[in-house]
CSV table of C-alpha atoms and ligand atoms in Angstrom, one decimal:
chain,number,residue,atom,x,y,z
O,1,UNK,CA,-8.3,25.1,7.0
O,2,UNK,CA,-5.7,23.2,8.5
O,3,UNK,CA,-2.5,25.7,9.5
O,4,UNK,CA,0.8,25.8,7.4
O,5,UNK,CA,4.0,26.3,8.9
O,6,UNK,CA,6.3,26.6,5.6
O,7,UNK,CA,10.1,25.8,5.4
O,8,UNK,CA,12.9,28.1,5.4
O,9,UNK,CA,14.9,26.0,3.6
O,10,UNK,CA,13.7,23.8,1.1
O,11,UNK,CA,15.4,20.8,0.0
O,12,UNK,CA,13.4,20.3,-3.6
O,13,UNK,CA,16.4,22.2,-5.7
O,14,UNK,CA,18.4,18.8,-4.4
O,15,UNK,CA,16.0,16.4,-6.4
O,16,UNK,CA,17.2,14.8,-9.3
O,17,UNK,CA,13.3,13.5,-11.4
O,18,UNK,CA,15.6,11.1,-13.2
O,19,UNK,CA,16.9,9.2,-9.9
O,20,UNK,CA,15.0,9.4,-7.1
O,21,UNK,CA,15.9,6.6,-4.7
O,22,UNK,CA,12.5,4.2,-3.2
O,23,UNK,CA,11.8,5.1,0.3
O,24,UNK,CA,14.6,8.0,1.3
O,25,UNK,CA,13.8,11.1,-0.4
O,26,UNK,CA,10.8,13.0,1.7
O,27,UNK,CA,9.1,16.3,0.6
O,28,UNK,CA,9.9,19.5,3.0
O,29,UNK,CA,6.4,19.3,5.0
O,30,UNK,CA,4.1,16.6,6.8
O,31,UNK,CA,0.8,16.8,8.3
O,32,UNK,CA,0.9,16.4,12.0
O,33,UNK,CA,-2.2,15.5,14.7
O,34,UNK,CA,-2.0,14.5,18.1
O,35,UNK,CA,-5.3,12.8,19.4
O,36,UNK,CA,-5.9,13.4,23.2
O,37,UNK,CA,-8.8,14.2,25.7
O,38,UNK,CA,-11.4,12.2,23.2
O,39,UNK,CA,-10.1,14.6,20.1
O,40,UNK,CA,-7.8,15.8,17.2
O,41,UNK,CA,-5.9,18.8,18.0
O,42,UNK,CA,-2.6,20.4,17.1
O,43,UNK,CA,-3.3,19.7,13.7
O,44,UNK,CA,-0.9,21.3,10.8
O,45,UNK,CA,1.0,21.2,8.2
O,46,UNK,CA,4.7,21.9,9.2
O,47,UNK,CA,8.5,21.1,8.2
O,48,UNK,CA,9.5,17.1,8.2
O,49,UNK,CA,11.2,17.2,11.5
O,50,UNK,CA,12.6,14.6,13.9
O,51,UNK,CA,9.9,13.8,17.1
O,52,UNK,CA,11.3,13.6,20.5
O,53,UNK,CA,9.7,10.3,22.0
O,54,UNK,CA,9.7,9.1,25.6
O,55,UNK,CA,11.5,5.8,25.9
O,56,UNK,CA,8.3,4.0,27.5
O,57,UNK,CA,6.4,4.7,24.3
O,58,UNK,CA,3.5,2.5,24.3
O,59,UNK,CA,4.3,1.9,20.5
O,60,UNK,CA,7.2,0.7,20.5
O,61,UNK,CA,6.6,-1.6,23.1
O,62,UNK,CA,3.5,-3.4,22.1
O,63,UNK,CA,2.9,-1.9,18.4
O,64,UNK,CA,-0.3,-0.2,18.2
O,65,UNK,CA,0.7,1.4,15.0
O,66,UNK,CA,-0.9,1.3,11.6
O,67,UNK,CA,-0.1,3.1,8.2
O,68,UNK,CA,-1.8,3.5,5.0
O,69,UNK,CA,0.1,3.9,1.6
O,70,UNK,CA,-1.4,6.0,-1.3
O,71,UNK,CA,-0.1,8.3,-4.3
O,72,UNK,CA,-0.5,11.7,-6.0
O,73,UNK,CA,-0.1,11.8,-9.3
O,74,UNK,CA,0.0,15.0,-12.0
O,75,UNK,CA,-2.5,15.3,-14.3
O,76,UNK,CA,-0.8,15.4,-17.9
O,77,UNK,CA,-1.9,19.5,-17.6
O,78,UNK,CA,-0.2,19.7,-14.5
O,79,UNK,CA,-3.1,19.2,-11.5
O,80,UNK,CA,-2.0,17.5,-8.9
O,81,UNK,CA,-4.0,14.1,-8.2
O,82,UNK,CA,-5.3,11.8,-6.1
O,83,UNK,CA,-7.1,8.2,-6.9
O,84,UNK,CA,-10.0,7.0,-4.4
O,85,UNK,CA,-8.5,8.8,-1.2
O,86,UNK,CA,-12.1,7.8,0.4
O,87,UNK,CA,-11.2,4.5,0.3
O,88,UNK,CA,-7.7,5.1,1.9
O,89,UNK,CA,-9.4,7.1,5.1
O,90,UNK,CA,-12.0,4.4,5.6
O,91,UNK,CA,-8.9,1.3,5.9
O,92,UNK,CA,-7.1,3.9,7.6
O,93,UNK,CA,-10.4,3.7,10.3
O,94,UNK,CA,-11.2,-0.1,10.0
O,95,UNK,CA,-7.4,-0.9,10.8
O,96,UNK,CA,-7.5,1.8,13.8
O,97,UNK,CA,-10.9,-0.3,15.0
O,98,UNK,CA,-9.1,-3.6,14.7
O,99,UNK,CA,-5.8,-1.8,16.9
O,100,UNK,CA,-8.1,0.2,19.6
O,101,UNK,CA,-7.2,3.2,17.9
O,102,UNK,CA,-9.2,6.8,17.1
O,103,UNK,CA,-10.6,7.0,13.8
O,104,UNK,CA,-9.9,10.2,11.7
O,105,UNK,CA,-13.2,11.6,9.8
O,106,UNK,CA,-12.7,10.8,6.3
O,107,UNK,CA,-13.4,14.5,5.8
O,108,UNK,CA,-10.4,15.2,7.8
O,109,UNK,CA,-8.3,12.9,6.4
O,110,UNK,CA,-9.1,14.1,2.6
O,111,UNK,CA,-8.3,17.5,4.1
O,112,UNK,CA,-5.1,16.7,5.2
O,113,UNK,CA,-4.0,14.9,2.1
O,114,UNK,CA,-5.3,17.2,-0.4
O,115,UNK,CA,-3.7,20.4,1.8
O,116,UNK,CA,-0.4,18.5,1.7
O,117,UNK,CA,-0.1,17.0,-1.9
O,118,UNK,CA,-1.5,20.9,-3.0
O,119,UNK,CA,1.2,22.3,-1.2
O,120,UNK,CA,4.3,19.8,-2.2
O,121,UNK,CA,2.6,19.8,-5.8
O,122,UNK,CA,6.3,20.4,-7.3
O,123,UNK,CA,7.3,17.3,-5.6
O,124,UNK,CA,5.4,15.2,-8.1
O,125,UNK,CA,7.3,13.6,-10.4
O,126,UNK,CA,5.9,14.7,-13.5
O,127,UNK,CA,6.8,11.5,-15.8
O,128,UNK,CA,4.1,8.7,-16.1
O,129,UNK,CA,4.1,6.2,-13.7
O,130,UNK,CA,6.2,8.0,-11.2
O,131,UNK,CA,4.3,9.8,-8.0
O,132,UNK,CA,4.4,11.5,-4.9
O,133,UNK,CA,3.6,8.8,-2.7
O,134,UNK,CA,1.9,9.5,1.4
O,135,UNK,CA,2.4,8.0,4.0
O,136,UNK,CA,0.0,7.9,6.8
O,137,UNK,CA,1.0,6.3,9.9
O,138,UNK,CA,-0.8,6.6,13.6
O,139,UNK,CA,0.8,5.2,16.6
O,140,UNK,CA,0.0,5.1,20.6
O,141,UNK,CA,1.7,7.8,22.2
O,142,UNK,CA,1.3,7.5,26.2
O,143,UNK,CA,4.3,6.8,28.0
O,144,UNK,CA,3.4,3.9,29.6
O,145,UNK,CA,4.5,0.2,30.6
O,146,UNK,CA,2.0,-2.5,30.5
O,147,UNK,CA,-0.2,-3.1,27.7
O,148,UNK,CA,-3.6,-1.1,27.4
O,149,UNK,CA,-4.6,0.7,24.8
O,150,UNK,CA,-3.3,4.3,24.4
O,151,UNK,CA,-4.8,7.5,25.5
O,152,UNK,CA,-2.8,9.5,23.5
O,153,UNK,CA,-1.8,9.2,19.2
O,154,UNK,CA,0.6,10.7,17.0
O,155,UNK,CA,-1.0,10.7,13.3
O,156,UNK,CA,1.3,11.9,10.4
O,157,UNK,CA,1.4,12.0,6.9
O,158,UNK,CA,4.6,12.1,5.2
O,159,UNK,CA,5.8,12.6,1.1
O,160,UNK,CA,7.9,10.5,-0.5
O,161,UNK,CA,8.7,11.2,-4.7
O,162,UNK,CA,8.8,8.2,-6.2
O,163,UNK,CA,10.3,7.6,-9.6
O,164,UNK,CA,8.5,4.8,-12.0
O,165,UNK,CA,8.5,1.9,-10.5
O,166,UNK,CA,10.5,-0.9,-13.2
O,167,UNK,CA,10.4,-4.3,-11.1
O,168,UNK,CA,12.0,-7.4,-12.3
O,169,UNK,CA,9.5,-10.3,-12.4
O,170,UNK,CA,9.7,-12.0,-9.2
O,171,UNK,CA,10.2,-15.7,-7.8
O,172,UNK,CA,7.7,-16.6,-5.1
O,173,UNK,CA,8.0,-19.3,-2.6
O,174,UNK,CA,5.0,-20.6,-1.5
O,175,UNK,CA,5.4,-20.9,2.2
O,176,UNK,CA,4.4,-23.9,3.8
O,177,UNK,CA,5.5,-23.5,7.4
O,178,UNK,CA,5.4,-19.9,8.3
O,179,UNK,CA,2.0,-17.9,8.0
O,180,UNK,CA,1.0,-13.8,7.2
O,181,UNK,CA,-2.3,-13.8,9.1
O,182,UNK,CA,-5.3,-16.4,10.4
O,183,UNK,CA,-8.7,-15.8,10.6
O,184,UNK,CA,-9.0,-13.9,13.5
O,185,UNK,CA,-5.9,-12.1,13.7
O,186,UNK,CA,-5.0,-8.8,12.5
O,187,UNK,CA,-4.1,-9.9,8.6
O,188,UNK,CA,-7.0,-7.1,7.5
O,189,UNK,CA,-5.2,-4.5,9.2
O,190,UNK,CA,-2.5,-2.4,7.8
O,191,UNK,CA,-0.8,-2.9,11.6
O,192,UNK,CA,3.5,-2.6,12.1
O,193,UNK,CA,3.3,-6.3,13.5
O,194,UNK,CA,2.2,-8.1,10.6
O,195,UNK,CA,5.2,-6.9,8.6
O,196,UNK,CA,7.8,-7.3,11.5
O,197,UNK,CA,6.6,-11.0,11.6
O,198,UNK,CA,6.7,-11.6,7.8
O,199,UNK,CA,10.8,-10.8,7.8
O,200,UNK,CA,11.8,-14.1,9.3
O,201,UNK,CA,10.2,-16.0,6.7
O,202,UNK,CA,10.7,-13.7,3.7
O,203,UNK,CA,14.8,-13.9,4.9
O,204,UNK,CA,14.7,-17.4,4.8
O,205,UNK,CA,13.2,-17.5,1.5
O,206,UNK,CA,15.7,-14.6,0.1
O,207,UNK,CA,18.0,-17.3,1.5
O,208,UNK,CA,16.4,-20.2,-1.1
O,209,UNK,CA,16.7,-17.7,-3.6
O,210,UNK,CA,13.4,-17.2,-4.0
O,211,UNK,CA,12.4,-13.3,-4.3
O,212,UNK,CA,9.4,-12.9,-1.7
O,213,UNK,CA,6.6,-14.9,-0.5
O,214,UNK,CA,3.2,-16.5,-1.6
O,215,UNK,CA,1.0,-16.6,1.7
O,216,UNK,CA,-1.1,-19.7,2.6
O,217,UNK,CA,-3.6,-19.7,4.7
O,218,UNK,CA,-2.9,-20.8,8.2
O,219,UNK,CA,-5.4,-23.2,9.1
O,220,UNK,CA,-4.5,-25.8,5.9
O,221,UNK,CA,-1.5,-24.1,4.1
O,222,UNK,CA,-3.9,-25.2,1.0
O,223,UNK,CA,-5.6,-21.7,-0.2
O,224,UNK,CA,-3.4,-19.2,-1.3
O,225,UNK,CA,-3.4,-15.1,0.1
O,226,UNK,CA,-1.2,-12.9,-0.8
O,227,UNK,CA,2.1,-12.3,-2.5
O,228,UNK,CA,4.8,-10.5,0.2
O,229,UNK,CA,2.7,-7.5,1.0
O,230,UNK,CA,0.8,-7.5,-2.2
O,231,UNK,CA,-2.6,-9.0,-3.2
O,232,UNK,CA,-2.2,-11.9,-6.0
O,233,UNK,CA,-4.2,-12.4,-9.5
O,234,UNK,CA,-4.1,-15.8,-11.9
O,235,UNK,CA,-5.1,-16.1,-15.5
O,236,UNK,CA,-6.0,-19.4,-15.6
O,237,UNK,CA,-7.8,-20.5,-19.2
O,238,UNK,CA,-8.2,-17.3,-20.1
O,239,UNK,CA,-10.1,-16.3,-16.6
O,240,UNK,CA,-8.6,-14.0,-13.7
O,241,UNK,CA,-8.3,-14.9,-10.6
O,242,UNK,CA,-8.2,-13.6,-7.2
O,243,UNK,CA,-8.3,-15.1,-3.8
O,244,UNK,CA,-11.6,-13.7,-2.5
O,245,UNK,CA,-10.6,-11.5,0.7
O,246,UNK,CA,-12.2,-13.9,3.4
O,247,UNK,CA,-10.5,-12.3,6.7
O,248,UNK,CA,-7.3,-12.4,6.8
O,249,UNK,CA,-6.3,-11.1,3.0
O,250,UNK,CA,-5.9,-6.9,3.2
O,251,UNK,CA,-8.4,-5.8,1.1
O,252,UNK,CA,-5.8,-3.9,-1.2
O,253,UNK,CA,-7.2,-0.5,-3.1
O,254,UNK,CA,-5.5,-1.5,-6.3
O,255,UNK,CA,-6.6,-5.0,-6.5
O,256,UNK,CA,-10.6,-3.2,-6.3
O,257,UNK,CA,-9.6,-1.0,-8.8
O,258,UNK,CA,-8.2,-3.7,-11.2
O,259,UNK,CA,-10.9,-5.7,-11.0
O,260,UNK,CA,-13.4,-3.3,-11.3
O,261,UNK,CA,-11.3,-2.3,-14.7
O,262,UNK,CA,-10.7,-5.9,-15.7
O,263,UNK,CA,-14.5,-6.8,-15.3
O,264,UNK,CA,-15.5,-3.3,-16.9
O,265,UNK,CA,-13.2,-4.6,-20.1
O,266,UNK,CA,-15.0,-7.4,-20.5
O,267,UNK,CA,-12.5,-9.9,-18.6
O,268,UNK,CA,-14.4,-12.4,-16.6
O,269,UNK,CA,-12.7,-12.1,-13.0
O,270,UNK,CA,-13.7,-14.8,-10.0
O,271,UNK,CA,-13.0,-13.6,-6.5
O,272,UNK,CA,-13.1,-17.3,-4.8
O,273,UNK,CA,-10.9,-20.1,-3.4
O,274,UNK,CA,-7.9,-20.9,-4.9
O,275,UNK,CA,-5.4,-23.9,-3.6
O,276,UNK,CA,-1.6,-23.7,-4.4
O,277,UNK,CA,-2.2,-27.5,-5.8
O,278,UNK,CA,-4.6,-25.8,-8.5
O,279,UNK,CA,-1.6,-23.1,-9.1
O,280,UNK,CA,1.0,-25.8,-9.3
O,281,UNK,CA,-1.4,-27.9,-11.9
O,282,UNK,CA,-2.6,-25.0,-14.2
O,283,UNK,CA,1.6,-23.5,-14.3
O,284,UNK,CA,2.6,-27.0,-15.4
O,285,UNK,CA,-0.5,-28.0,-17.7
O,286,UNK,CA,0.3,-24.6,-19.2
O,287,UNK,CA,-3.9,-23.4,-18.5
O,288,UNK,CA,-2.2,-20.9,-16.3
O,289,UNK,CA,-0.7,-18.1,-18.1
O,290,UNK,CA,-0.1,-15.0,-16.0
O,291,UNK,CA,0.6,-14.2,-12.5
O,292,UNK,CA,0.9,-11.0,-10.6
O,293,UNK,CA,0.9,-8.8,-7.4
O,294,UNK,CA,-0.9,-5.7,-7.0
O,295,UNK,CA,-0.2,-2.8,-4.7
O,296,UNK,CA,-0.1,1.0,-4.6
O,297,UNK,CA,3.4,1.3,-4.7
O,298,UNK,CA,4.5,-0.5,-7.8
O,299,UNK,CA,0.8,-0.8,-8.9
O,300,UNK,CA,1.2,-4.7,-10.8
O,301,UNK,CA,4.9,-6.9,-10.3
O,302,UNK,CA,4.6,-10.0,-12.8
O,303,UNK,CA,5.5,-13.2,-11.1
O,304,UNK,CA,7.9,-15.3,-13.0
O,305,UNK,CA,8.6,-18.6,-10.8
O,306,UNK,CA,6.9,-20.1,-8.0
O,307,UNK,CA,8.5,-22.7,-6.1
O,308,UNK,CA,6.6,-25.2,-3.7
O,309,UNK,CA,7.5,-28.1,-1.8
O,310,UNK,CA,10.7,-28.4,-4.0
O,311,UNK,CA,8.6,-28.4,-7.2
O,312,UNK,CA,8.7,-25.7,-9.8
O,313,UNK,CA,6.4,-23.6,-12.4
O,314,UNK,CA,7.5,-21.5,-14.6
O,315,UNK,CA,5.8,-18.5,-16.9
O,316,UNK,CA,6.9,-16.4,-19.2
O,317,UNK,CA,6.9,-12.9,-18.3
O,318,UNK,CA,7.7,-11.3,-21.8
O,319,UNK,CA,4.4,-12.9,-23.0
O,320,UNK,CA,1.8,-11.1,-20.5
O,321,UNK,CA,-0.8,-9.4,-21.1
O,322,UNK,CA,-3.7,-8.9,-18.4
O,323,UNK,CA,-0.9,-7.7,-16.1
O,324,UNK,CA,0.8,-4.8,-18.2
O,325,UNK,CA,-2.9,-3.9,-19.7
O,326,UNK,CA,-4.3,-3.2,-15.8
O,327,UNK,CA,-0.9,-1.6,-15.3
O,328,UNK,CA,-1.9,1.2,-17.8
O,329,UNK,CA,-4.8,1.4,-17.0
O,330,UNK,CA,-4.3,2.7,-14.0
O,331,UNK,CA,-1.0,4.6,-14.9
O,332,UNK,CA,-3.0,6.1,-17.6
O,333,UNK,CA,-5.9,6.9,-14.8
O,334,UNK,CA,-3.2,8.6,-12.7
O,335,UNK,CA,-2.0,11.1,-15.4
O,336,UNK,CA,-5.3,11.3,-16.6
O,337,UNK,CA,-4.5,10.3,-20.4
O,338,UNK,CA,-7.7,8.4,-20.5
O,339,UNK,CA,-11.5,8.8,-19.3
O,340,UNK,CA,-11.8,8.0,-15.8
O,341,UNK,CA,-15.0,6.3,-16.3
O,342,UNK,CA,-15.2,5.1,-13.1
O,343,UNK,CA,-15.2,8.4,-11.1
O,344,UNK,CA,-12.0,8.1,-9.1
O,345,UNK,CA,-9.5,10.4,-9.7
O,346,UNK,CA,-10.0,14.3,-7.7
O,347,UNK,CA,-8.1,17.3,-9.5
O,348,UNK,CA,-6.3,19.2,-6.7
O,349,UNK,CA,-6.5,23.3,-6.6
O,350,UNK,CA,-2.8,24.0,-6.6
O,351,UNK,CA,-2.7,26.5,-3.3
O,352,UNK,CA,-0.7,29.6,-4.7
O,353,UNK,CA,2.4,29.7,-1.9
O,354,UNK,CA,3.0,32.2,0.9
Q,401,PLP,C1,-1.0,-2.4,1.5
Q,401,PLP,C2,-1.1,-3.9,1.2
Q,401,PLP,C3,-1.6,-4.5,0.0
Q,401,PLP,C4,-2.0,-3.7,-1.2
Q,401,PLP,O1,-3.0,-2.7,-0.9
Q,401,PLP,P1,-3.1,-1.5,-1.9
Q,401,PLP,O2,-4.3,-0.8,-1.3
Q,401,PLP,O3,-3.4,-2.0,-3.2
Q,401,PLP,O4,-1.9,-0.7,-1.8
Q,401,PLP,C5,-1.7,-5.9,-0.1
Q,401,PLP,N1,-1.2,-6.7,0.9
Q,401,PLP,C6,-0.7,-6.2,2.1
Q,401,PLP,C7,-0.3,-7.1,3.2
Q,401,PLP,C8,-0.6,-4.8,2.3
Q,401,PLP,O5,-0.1,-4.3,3.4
């Protein structure tokens, strides 16, 4: 059992479920772990507070830090939720590995989630497609200058509500002179560095107009990755398709789970190569007929525009259908309003409060 120190003073009677603001509205408690001497300790569940850091933070300096991002959802009877937290714990680990960091047991980690979520339960939005989204970071905590990997870590896991997320379609710049990640580098890794070092471009693509970024790769700028920090699907002639995660793609959770549901619908889905020309030809022979990101957070974003190389395609957003189908799926998954066939989702025990 990991140790709950509960609030005095609890800040829920302040949410408003219809307007919750992205990214600035935390639950009253986080999990807190400190790693030293080979081991977890100091483990529990206490009030969001401020930390008091020493100024030679080995984090800050040279970034060993990595997060995950996941969601609890309600169950339309009211158990709280979570969707393939295994998988969650084991990027959590494989990013630690890549940064020289401690892994967390996936046991542990589950733990920690699940004793969180089950505690902030009334923090989950209740309204489909709205969540309680976590926030797992770990970051080097020795006080130290000159680069080495840490002793010491600071592992958290925070709770943010989150309403539904209702995203415009987007215009993506395929970037031919800035790159996310090579083979090689750390572009599996859910590491602070690789989004600090996609800000310069994404600015100067705001700056085009253009509303975030499609990767290439950054040996030929030829193969396509990602889109801004989301994975990236096709439907080209009726097919979907993926760039197939070769090194440097993050292996994102939701684009698994889509096409895991896609193939299980009877969609056929390729996981291989696929060059911006080929995107460029398909959007303006009209064989291309969706695109889309996937992430946790806002689950599918349709892609409306992309721009390369001063040439245009554009699709129409109104008229998809793979995208807003895998959407509801999983939405539907999440609030458990149909089968979960596929054996993801874990009912939480709400823990009656102290
Ligand atoms: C987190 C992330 C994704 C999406 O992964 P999910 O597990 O689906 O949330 C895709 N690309 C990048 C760069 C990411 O950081």
């Amino acid at each position: 059992m990991i140790p709950i120190v509960h609030t005095q003073n609890s800040k829920l009677p302040s949410l408003d479920f219809n307007n919750i603001p992205f990214g600035t509205v935390f639950s009253d408690h986080m999990f807190y772990a400190e790693f030293e001497n080979g081991k977890w300790q100091k483990m529990e569940i206490r009030p969001l507070e401020n930390l008091s850091i020493h100024p030679s933070n080995l984090a800050w300096h040279y970034g060993q830090s990595i997060f995950e991002g996941m969601k609890a959802t309600k169950h339309q009877d009211g158990t709280p939720m979570l969707m393939r937290p295994e998988m969650h714990a084991q990027r959590m680990n494989a990013s630690a590995d890549r940064m020289c960091m401690p892994n967390m047991p996936e046991e542990t980690f589950i733990e920690a989630v699940s004793a969180l979520v089950s505690l902030e339960a009334d923090w989950i939005p209740p309204a489909k497609g709205s969540a309680l989204y976590l926030r797992p970071i770990m970051f080097a905590a020795d006080e130290f200058i000159g680069v080495k990997p840490s002793s010491k870590y600071i592992y958290m896991i925070m709770a943010l509500p989150v309403g539904p997320y209702y995203a415009t379609p987007l215009k993506l710049k395929a970037e031919n002179e800035y790159i996310r990640a090579a083979d090689g580098g750390t572009g599996e890794a859910k590491t602070a560095g690789n989004y600090a070092a996609s800000l310069y471009p994404w600015k100067k693509a705001k700056e085009e107009g253009f509303d975030q970024i499609m990767w290439l790769d950054a040996k030929e700028r030829k193969y396509v990755q990602e889109a801004g920090t989301m994975n990236i699907f096709f439907v080209i002639d009726g097919k979907v398709v993926t760039p197939a995660t070769s090194g440097s793609i993050l292996k994102g959770i939701t684009r698994d789970s889509i096409i895991k549901v896609l193939k299980s619908e009877g969609y056929t889905v390729e996981e291989r190569d696929i060059t911006i020309d080929e995107v460029m030809t398909a959007g303006k022979n009209g064989s291309m007929t969706e695109c889309f990101g996937t992430g946790t957070a806002a689950v599918v974003i349709h892609v409306k525009e992309v721009g390369y190389k001063g040439d245009t395609i554009t699709l129409d957003a109104d008229q998809f259908k793979v995208a807003p189908f895998a959407k509801g799926y999983i939405d539907s998954l999440r609030n458990g309003s149909i089968e979960d066939k596929f054996d993801w989702t874990i009912k939480l025990q709400q823990q009656v409060k102290a």
